[in-house]
Amino acid sequence: MSQQRTATARVRLAGQVVVVASVLLLVNAPEVKAAGLWGAMAISPMTGRAGTGYNMSSPGSAANVAIAMCDAYDCRAVITYVNACGAVAQSPINSTWGWAWHDNYIVAQSLATVGCTDAGGIGCLIVGWSCSGY
């Protein structure tokens, strides 16, 4: 009887180890992104509008949606990205633009703002951003 209890305790312990290991794997697993989901940002230099398309199956589809969402006659796609985030910044003072993409939306926004400033923009602000494939 003692051997049967020991065997049962070992089986329970092994089961608990498997559960703990599974939880640790889930907690420490890298973020899984969907395969090949595209995003795009579009701008209208005349109106200052911006549009975004995201989670699309192709860069062309993402760009078309971004242009449609921008909703101005002069909208044009300025950036596409796959399984990442894109951002567009504009200066409200001199209408200078900047855009960027990155795996992290905060970094994408920061890079877009820096790009706008580097292009001569004053007081550049984020006017649009999105992430695709998250």
Tab-separated table of C-alpha atoms in Angstrom:
chain	number	residue	atom	x	y	z
A	1	MET	CA	0.000	0.000	0.000
A	2	SER	CA	2.831	2.374	0.774
A	3	GLN	CA	4.325	1.875	-2.689
A	4	GLN	CA	0.935	2.615	-4.295
A	5	ARG	CA	0.635	5.883	-2.327
A	6	THR	CA	4.171	6.836	-3.324
A	7	ALA	CA	3.411	6.121	-6.995
A	8	THR	CA	0.172	8.135	-6.779
A	9	ALA	CA	2.009	11.049	-5.143
A	10	ARG	CA	4.642	10.953	-7.899
A	11	VAL	CA	1.953	11.042	-10.595
A	12	ARG	CA	0.254	14.018	-8.888
A	13	LEU	CA	3.583	15.802	-8.538
A	14	ALA	CA	4.425	15.147	-12.181
A	15	GLY	CA	1.028	16.540	-13.198
A	16	GLN	CA	1.600	19.659	-11.109
A	17	VAL	CA	5.044	20.136	-12.669
A	18	VAL	CA	3.520	19.927	-16.152
A	19	VAL	CA	0.860	22.521	-15.255
A	20	VAL	CA	3.434	24.898	-13.756
A	21	ALA	CA	5.757	24.464	-16.739
A	22	SER	CA	2.869	25.146	-19.137
A	23	VAL	CA	1.926	28.325	-17.302
A	24	LEU	CA	5.553	29.493	-17.333
A	25	LEU	CA	5.780	28.844	-21.069
A	26	LEU	CA	2.617	30.859	-21.699
A	27	VAL	CA	3.740	33.747	-19.517
A	28	ASN	CA	7.213	33.889	-21.061
A	29	ALA	CA	6.207	33.122	-24.645
A	30	PRO	CA	6.945	35.802	-27.230
A	31	GLU	CA	3.975	37.654	-28.636
A	32	VAL	CA	2.567	35.821	-31.647
A	33	LYS	CA	1.629	38.044	-34.556
A	34	ALA	CA	-0.664	37.079	-37.373
A	35	ALA	CA	1.170	36.273	-40.592
A	36	GLY	CA	1.343	38.957	-43.242
A	37	LEU	CA	-1.204	41.550	-42.116
A	38	TRP	CA	-0.543	44.901	-43.760
A	39	GLY	CA	-1.204	48.445	-42.667
A	40	ALA	CA	-0.843	51.814	-44.376
A	41	MET	CA	-1.075	55.528	-43.602
A	42	ALA	CA	-2.357	58.147	-46.045
A	43	ILE	CA	-2.231	61.935	-45.837
A	44	SER	CA	-3.909	64.894	-47.495
A	45	PRO	CA	-1.410	67.770	-47.750
A	46	MET	CA	-4.193	70.205	-48.661
A	47	THR	CA	-6.607	69.413	-45.819
A	48	GLY	CA	-4.273	68.000	-43.154
A	49	ARG	CA	-6.376	64.845	-42.920
A	50	ALA	CA	-4.869	61.411	-42.351
A	51	GLY	CA	-6.277	57.940	-42.866
A	52	THR	CA	-5.259	54.451	-41.908
A	53	GLY	CA	-5.881	50.958	-43.164
A	54	TYR	CA	-4.835	47.959	-41.116
A	55	ASN	CA	-5.037	44.160	-40.863
A	56	MET	CA	-5.273	43.846	-44.642
A	57	SER	CA	-3.964	40.962	-46.761
A	58	SER	CA	-1.779	43.106	-49.046
A	59	PRO	CA	0.002	46.467	-49.047
A	60	GLY	CA	-2.211	47.661	-51.892
A	61	SER	CA	-5.394	46.850	-49.989
A	62	ALA	CA	-4.089	48.623	-46.900
A	63	ALA	CA	-3.132	51.685	-48.948
A	64	ASN	CA	-6.543	51.801	-50.662
A	65	VAL	CA	-8.355	51.681	-47.322
A	66	ALA	CA	-6.052	54.348	-45.844
A	67	ILE	CA	-6.724	56.645	-48.810
A	68	ALA	CA	-10.484	56.083	-48.500
A	69	MET	CA	-10.378	56.792	-44.747
A	70	CYS	CA	-8.374	59.965	-45.351
A	71	ASP	CA	-11.388	61.168	-47.341
A	72	ALA	CA	-9.925	64.051	-49.355
A	73	TYR	CA	-9.289	64.378	-53.086
A	74	ASP	CA	-5.513	64.658	-52.685
A	75	CYS	CA	-4.977	61.789	-50.206
A	76	ARG	CA	-2.012	59.575	-50.945
A	77	ALA	CA	-0.494	56.619	-49.137
A	78	VAL	CA	2.879	57.536	-47.657
A	79	ILE	CA	3.838	54.368	-45.786
A	80	THR	CA	2.953	50.675	-45.659
A	81	TYR	CA	4.040	48.146	-43.051
A	82	VAL	CA	3.487	44.492	-42.238
A	83	ASN	CA	2.933	43.144	-38.713
A	84	ALA	CA	3.981	46.480	-37.253
A	85	CYS	CA	2.662	49.908	-36.327
A	86	GLY	CA	2.688	53.064	-38.409
A	87	ALA	CA	2.262	56.701	-37.431
A	88	VAL	CA	1.928	60.073	-39.126
A	89	ALA	CA	2.818	63.423	-37.541
A	90	GLN	CA	2.103	66.933	-38.787
A	91	SER	CA	3.122	70.411	-37.765
A	92	PRO	CA	0.029	72.536	-37.079
A	93	ILE	CA	2.170	75.616	-37.694
A	94	ASN	CA	3.729	74.943	-41.101
A	95	SER	CA	1.962	71.742	-42.261
A	96	THR	CA	5.180	69.702	-42.469
A	97	TRP	CA	4.661	65.924	-42.310
A	98	GLY	CA	6.601	62.964	-40.954
A	99	TRP	CA	5.824	59.249	-40.856
A	100	ALA	CA	7.406	56.051	-39.613
A	101	TRP	CA	6.768	52.429	-38.716
A	102	HIS	CA	8.078	50.189	-35.942
A	103	ASP	CA	7.104	47.047	-34.010
A	104	ASN	CA	6.113	49.238	-31.072
A	105	TYR	CA	3.412	51.899	-31.538
A	106	ILE	CA	5.058	54.334	-29.108
A	107	VAL	CA	8.352	54.116	-30.996
A	108	ALA	CA	6.518	54.515	-34.333
A	109	GLN	CA	4.859	57.688	-33.033
A	110	SER	CA	8.143	59.021	-31.702
A	111	LEU	CA	9.931	58.345	-34.987
A	112	ALA	CA	7.132	60.027	-36.971
A	113	THR	CA	7.372	63.099	-34.751
A	114	VAL	CA	11.166	63.200	-35.145
A	115	GLY	CA	10.783	62.808	-38.914
A	116	CYS	CA	8.356	65.731	-39.021
A	117	THR	CA	10.668	67.895	-36.918
A	118	ASP	CA	13.713	66.896	-38.995
A	119	ALA	CA	11.794	67.966	-42.123
A	120	GLY	CA	11.345	71.445	-40.624
A	121	GLY	CA	8.085	70.962	-38.767
A	122	ILE	CA	7.386	73.041	-35.671
A	123	GLY	CA	5.391	71.541	-32.819
A	124	CYS	CA	4.731	68.284	-34.694
A	125	LEU	CA	1.821	66.214	-33.386
A	126	ILE	CA	0.620	62.685	-34.132
A	127	VAL	CA	-2.443	62.879	-36.392
A	128	GLY	CA	-2.869	59.152	-37.024
A	129	TRP	CA	-1.498	55.764	-36.112
A	130	SER	CA	-2.431	52.088	-36.281
A	131	CYS	CA	-1.004	48.614	-35.800
A	132	SER	CA	-1.463	45.609	-38.053
A	133	GLY	CA	-1.150	41.952	-37.194
A	134	TYR	CA	-1.413	42.238	-33.419
